[in-house]
Short mmCIF file of C-alpha atoms and ligand atoms in Angstrom, two decimals:
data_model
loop_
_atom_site.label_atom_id
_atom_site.label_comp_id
_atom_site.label_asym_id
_atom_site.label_seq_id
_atom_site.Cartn_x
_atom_site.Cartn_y
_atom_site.Cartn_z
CA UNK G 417 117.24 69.51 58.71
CA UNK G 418 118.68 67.65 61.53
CA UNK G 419 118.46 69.35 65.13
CA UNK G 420 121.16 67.04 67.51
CA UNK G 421 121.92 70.20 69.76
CA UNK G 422 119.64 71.03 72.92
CA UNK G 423 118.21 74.45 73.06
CA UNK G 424 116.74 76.55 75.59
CA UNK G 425 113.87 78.85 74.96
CA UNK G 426 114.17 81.54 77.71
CA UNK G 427 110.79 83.78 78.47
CA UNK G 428 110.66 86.57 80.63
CA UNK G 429 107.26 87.08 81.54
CA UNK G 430 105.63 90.05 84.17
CA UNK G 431 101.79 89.25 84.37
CA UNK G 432 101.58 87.45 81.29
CA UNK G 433 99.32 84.43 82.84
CA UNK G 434 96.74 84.72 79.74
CA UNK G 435 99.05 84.41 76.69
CA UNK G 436 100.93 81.18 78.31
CA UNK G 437 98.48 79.10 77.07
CA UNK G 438 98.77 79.77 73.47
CA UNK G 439 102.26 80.41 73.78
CA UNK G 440 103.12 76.90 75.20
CA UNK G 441 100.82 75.27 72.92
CA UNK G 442 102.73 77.00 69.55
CA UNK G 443 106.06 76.24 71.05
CA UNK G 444 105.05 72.66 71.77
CA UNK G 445 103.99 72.40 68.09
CA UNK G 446 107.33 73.32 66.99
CA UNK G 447 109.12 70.57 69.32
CA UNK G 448 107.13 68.33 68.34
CA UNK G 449 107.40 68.60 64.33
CA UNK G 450 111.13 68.75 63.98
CA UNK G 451 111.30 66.52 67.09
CA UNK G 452 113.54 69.04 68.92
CA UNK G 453 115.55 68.65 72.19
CA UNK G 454 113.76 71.76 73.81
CA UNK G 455 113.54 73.21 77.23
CA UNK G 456 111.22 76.18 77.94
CA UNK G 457 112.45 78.59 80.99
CA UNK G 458 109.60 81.11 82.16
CA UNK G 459 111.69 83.41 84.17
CA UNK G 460 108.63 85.60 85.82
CA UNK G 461 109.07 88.42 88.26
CA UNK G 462 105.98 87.79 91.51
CA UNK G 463 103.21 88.16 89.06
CA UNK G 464 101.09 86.88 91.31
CA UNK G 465 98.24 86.14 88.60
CA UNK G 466 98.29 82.91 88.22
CA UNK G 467 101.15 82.00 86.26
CA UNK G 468 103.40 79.76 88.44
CA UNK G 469 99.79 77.91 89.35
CA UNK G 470 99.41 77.58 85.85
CA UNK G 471 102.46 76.17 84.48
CA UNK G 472 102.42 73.88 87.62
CA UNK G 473 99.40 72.13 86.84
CA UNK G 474 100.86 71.55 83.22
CA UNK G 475 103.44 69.62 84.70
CA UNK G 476 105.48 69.00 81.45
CA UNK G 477 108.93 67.51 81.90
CA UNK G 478 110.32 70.03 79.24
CA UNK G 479 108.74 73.42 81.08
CA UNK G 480 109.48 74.64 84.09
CA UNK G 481 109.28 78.24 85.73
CA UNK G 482 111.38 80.30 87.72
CA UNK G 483 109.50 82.69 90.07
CA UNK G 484 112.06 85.59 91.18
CA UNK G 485 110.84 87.54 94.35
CA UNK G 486 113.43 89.63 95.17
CA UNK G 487 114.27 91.09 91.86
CA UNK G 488 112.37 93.09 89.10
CA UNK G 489 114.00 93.38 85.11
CA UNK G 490 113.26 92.42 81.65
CA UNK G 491 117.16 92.17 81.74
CA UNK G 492 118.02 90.46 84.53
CA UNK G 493 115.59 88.21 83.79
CA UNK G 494 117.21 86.55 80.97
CA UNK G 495 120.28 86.31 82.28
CA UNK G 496 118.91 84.30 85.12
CA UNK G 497 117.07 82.35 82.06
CA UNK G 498 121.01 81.95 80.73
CA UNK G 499 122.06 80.96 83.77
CA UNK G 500 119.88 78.42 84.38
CA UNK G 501 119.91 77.26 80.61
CA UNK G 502 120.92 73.65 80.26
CA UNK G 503 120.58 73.92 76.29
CA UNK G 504 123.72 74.61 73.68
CA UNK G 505 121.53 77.14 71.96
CA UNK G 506 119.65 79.71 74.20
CA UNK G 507 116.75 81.47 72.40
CA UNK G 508 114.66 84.58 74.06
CA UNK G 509 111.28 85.67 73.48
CA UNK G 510 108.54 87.78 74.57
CA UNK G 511 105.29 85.75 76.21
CA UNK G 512 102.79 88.21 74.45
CA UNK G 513 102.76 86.44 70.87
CA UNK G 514 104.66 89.31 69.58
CA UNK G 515 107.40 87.16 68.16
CA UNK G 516 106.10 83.89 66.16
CA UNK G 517 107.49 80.95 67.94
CA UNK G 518 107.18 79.15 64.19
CA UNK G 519 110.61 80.78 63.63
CA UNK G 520 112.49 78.91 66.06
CA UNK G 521 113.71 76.72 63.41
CA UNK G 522 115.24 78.62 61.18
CA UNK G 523 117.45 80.78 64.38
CA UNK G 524 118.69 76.93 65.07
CA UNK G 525 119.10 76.50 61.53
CA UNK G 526 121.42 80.16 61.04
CA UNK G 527 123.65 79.15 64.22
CA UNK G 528 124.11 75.52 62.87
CA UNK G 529 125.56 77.45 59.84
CA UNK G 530 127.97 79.43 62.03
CA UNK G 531 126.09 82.54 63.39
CA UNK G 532 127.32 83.68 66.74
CA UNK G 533 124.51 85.69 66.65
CA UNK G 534 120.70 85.37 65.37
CA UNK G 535 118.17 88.35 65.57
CA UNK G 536 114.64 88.41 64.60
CA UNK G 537 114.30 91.53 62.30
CA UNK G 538 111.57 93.82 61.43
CA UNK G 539 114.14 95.51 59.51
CA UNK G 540 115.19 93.66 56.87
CA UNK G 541 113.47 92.59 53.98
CA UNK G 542 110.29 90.68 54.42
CA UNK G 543 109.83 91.48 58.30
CA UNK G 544 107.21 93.96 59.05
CA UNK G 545 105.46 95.50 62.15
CA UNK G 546 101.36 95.31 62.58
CA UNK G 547 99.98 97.89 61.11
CA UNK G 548 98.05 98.99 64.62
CA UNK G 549 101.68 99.90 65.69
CA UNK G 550 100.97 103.79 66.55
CA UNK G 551 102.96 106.44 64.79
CA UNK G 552 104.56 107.72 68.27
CA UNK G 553 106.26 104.06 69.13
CA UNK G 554 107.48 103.76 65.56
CA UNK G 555 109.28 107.03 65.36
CA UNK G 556 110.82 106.22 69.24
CA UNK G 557 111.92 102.82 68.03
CA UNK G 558 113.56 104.35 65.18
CA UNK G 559 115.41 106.70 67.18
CA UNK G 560 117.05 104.27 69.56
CA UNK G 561 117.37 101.93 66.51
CA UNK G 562 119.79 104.86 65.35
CA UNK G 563 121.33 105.70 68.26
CA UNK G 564 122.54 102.21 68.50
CA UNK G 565 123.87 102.46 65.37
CA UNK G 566 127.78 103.03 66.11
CA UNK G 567 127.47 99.87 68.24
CA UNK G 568 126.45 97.56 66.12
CA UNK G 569 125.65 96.79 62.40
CA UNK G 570 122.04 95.10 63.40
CA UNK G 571 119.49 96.37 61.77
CA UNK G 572 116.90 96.21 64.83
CA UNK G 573 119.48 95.47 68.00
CA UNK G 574 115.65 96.84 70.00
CA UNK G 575 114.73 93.15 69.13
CA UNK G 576 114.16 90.84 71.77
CA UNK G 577 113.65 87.82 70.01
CA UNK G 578 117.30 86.60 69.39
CA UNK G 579 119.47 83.39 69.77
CA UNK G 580 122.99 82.91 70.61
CA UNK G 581 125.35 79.86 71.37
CA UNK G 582 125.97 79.03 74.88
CA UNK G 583 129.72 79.21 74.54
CA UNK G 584 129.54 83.00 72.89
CA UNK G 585 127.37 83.90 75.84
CA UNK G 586 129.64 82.30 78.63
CA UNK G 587 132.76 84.20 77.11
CA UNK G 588 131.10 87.46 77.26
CA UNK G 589 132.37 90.86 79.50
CA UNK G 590 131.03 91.69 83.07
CA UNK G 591 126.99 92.33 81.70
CA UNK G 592 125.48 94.52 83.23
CA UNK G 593 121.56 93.71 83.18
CA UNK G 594 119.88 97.27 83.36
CA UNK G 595 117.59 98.62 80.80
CA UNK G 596 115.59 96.90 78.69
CA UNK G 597 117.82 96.03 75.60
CA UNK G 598 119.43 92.53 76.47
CA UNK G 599 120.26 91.47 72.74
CA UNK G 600 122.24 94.94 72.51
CA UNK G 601 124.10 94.73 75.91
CA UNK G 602 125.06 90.79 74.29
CA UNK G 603 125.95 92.48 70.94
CA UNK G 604 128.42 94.68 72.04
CA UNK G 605 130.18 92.71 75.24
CA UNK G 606 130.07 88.56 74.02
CA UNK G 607 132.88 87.63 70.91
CA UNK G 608 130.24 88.22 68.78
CA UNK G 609 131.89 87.82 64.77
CA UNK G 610 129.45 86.70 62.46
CA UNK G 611 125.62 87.78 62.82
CA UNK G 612 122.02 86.85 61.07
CA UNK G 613 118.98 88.73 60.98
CA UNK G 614 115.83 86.80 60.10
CA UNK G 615 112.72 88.58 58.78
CA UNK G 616 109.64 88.40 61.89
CA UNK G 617 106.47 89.60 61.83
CA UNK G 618 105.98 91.44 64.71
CA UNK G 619 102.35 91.23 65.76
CA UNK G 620 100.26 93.14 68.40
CA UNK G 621 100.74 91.77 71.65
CA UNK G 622 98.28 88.86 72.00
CA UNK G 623 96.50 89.96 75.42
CA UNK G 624 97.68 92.51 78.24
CA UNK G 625 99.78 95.92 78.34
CA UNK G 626 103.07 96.55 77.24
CA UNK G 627 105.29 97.07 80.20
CA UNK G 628 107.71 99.51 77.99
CA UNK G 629 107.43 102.77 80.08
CA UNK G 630 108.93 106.43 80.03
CA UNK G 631 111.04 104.95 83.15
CA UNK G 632 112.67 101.81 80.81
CA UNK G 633 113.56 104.88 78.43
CA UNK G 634 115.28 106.97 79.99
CA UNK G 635 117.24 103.80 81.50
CA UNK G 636 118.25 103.17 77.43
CA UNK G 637 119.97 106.09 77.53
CA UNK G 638 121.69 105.43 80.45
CA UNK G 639 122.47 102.07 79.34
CA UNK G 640 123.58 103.48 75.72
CA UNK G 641 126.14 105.87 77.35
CA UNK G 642 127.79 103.12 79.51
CA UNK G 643 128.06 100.73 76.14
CA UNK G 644 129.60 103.38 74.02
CA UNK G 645 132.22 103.74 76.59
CA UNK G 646 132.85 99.68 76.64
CA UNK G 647 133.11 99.96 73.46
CA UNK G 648 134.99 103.26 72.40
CA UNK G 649 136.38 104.19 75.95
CA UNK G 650 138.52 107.12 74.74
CA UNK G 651 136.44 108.60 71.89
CA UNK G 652 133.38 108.82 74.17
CA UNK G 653 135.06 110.50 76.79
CA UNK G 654 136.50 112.84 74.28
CA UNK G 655 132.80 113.09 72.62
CA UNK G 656 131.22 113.95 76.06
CA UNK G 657 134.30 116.63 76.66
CA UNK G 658 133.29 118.17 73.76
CA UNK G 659 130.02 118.80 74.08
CA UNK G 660 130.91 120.34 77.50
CA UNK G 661 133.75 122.44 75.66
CA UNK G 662 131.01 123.92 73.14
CA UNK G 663 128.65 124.60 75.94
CA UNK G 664 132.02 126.02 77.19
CA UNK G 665 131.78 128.84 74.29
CA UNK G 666 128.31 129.75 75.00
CA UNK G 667 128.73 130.66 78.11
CA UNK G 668 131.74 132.79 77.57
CA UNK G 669 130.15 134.88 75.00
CA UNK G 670 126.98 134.96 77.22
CA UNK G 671 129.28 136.35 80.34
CA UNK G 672 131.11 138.44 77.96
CA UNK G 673 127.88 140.16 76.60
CA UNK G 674 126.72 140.43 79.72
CA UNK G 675 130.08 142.27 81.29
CA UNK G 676 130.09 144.65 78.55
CA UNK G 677 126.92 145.51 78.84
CA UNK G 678 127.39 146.59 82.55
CA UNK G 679 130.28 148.90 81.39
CA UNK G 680 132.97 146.83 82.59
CA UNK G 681 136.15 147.25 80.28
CA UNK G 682 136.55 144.95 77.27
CA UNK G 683 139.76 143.39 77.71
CA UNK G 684 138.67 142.92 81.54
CA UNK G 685 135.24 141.13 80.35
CA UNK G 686 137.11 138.99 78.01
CA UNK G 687 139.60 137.52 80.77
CA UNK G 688 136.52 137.04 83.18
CA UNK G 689 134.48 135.57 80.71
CA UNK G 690 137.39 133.04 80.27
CA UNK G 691 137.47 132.43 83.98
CA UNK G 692 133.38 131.58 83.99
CA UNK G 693 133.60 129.46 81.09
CA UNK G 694 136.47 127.77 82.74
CA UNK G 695 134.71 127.38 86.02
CA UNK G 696 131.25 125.96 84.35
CA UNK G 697 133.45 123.50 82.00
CA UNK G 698 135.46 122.22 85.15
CA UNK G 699 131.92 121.64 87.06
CA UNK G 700 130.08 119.65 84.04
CA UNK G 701 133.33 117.84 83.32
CA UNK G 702 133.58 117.09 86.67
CA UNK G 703 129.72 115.91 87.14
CA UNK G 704 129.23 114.73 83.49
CA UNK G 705 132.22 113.45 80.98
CA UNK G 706 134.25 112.28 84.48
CA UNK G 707 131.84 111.13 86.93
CA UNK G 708 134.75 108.71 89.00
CA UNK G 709 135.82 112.32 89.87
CA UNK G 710 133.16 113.29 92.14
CA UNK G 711 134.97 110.53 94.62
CA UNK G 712 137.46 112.70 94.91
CA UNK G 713 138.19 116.08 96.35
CA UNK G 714 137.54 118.87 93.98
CA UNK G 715 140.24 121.73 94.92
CA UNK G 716 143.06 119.93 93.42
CA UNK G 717 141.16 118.82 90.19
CA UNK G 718 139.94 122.57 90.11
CA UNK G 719 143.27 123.85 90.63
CA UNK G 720 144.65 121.00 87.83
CA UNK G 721 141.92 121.76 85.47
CA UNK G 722 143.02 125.47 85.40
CA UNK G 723 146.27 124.71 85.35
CA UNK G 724 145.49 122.37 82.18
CA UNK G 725 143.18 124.98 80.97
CA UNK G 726 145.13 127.86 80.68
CA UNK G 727 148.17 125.39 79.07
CA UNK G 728 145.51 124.27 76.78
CA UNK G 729 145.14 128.30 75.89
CA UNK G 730 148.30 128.98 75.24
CA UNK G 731 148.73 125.83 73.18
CA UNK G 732 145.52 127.74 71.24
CA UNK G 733 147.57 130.39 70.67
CA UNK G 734 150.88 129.41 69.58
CA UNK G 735 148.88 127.19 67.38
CA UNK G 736 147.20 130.56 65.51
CA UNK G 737 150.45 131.88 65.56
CA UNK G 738 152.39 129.33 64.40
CA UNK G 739 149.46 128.85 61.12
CA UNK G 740 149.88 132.63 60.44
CA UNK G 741 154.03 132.85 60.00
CA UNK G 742 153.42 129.23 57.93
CA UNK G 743 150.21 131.14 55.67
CA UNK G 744 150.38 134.65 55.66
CA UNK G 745 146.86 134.28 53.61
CA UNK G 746 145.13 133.62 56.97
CA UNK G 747 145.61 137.22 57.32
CA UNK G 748 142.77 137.90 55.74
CA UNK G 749 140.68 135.18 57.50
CA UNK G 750 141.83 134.58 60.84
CA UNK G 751 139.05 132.69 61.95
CA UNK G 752 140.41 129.62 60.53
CA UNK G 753 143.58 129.37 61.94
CA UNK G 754 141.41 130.46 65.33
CA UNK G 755 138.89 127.42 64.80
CA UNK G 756 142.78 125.34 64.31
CA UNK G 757 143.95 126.63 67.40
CA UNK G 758 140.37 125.71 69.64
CA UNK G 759 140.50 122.58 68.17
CA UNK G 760 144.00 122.08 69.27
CA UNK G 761 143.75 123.79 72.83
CA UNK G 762 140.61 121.13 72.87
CA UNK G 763 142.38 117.69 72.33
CA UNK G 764 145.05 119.15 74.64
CA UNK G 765 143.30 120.28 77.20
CA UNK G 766 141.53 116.78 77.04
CA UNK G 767 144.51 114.88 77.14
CA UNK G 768 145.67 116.65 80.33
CA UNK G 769 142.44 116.55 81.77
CA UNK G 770 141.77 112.89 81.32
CA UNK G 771 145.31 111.31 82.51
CA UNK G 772 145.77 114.44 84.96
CA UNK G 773 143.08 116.02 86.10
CA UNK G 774 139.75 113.66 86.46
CA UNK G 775 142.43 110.38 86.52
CA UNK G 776 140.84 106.97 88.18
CA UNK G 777 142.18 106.04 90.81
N1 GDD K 1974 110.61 88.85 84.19
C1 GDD K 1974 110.27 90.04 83.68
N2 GDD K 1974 110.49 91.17 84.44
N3 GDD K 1974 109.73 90.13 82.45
C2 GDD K 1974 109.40 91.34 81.97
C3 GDD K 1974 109.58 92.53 82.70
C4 GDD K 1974 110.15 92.42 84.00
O1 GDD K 1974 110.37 93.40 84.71
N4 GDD K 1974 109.14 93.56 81.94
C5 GDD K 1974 108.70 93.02 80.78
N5 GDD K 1974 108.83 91.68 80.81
C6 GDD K 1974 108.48 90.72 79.76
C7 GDD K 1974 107.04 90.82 79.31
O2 GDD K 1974 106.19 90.07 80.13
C8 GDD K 1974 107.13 90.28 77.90
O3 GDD K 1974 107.13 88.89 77.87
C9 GDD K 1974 108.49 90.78 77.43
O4 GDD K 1974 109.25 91.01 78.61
C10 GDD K 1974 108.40 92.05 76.61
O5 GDD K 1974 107.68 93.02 77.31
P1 GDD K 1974 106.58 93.94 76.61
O6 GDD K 1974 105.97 94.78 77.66
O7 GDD K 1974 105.69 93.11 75.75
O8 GDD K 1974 107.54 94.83 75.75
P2 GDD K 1974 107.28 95.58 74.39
O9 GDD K 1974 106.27 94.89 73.56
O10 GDD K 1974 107.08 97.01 74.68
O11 GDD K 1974 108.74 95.45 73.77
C11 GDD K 1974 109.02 94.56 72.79
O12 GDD K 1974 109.62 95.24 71.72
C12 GDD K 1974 110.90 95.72 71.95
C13 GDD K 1974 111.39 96.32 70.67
O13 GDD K 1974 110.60 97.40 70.31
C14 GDD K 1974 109.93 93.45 73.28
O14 GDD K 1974 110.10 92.51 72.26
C15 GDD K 1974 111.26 93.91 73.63
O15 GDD K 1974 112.07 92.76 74.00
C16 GDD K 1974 111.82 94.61 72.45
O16 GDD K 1974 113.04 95.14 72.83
MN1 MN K 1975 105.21 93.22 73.71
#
């Protein structure tokens, strides 16, 4: 194989001073054999143990570090590894021997052969986790493998040990470095056509403590929700509207036990159990499936999400109406034309609410 492009190896590192050595030594091998054009980036966040001493002293032409003192992200990290990046071909791995440098070759070798996109899998056939890998971080990386499913057809998009060409990366959407999950955010925003996943094993960190916390987590989620709406703007918004609209239901039958209970009058409790429901949905909407609304001042939107609301109803009802004259066999089982008619007040009361209601700007 011949390598003629350059290629920059990009390693965010947070206290990782002890596994450089070994690390720089293994990569070294690798430039060496196939007599690669090779930068290394160490892109490290004020460790303060010793690293920037460290690679200092090595003083070797083709390794450098950056030392960032103002700024704290696995993320953001890379990207200022990118940005720096002289090579055609920008790799990323961890620093903790978790991903085998020894595979460099073969991600050069996949985007020679016209991969936009290379990802070291423990997924596919012949990759593998260590077995010391406890039960708990298994099952959590196979739930946000799967909730990243929709946005991608990678097997493990959790993997930080990818390559891409420098041209994909420069053509890529506004990025928007939080969270932990860099390949993913790259995935779903750079022209990203054809993709390769290469069997790794991933090993127990070398030396030193994961820096995954609850905290990076909870920022996944936050950083899933945001990509599902680059990515299917509408059909999330409807997705989160729904969930509020079900919630919707539940509280309506709650306030309308509730009323009844108390002695108010049935047809009363039903048309203030409406009201509540209506008031809860417009407040989550509002605060959840909308949040550009809070900018702006609530009485009209409350006023225009009633409005829409109560259209929305009798679009419900017309609907049951209209599926009763056209099958008189719903007769007998109303609750299907009724489940019609939700569904259709729903995407209605949606479509108002979204180009109305809760508009931007
Ligand atoms: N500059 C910088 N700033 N680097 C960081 C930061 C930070 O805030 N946090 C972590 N890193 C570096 C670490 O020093 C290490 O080199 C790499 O990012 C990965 O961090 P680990 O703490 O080793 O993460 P992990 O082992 O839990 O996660 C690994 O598996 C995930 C998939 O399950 C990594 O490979 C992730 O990239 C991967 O997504
Ligand atoms: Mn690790």
């Amino acid at each position: 194989m011949q390598i003629t492009q350059s290629i920059s190896v990009i390693v965010p590192t947070y206290k990782e001073c002890e596994n450089l050595p070994e690390l720089i030594r293994r990569i070294q091998k690798i430039k060496e054999r196939n007599n690669l054009n090779l930068e290394l980036i160490i892109v490290d966040d004020n460790s303060r143990d010793g690293s920037e001493e460290y690679i200092q002293s090595l003083a070797l032409p083709w390794c450098r570090i950056i030392v960032r003192r103002d700024e704290r992200g696995l993320s953001s990290a890379v990207l200022k590894g990118f940005e720096e990046a002289k090579g055609d071909i920008l790799i990323v791995m961890d620093a903790d021997l978790s991903h085998p440098p020894e595979k460099i070759p073969e991600f050069i070798e996949q985007i020679q052969q016209g991969a936009d996109m290379v990802v070291g899998s423990r997924y596919v056939p012949g990759g593998k986790t260590d077995e010391e890998w406890g039960i708990f971080r298994w099952l959590n990386s196979q739930i946000a493998t799967l909730l990243a499913r929709p946005l991608t057809s990678i097997k493990d998009p959790m993997s930080g040990f990818f390559a891409l060409p420098r041209e994909i990366y420069k053509q890529s959407a506004p990025l928007n470095p939080t969270g932990y999950k860099i390949a993913l955010e790259l995935l779903v925003k750079c022209p990203i056509k054809k993709t390769t996943e290469i069997p790794i094993f991933f090993s127990q960190r070398a030396r030193g403590k994961s820096k995954l916390s609850i905290k990076e987590q909870i920022k996944y989620l936050v950083h899933l929700r945001r990509l599902y709406f680059f990515k299917y703007e509408n059909l999330t918004y409807f997705f989160h509207f729904s969930i509020i609209g079900f919630s919707g239901t539940g509280v309506n039958l709650l306030a309308l036990t509730v009323l009844v209970f108390f002695g108010i009058p049935v047809r009363v409790s039903v048309a203030i159990a409406i009201i509540i429901a209506m008031l809860s949905n417009f407040i989550l909407n509002r605060w959840f499936t909308f949040p550009h609304a809070v900018k702006s001042p609530w009485l009209p939107q409350l006023i225009g999400f009633m409005g829409a609301c109560s259209l929305g109803a009798v679009v419900n009802y017309f609907t049951v109406l209209f599926l009763l004259h056209l099958f008189p066999l719903f007769e007998k089982i109303p609750q299907i034309p009724a489940l019609v008619g939700i569904l259709a007040g729903l995407v209605f009361n949606f479509i108002l609410s979204k180009n109305f209601v809760f508009r931007k700007g």
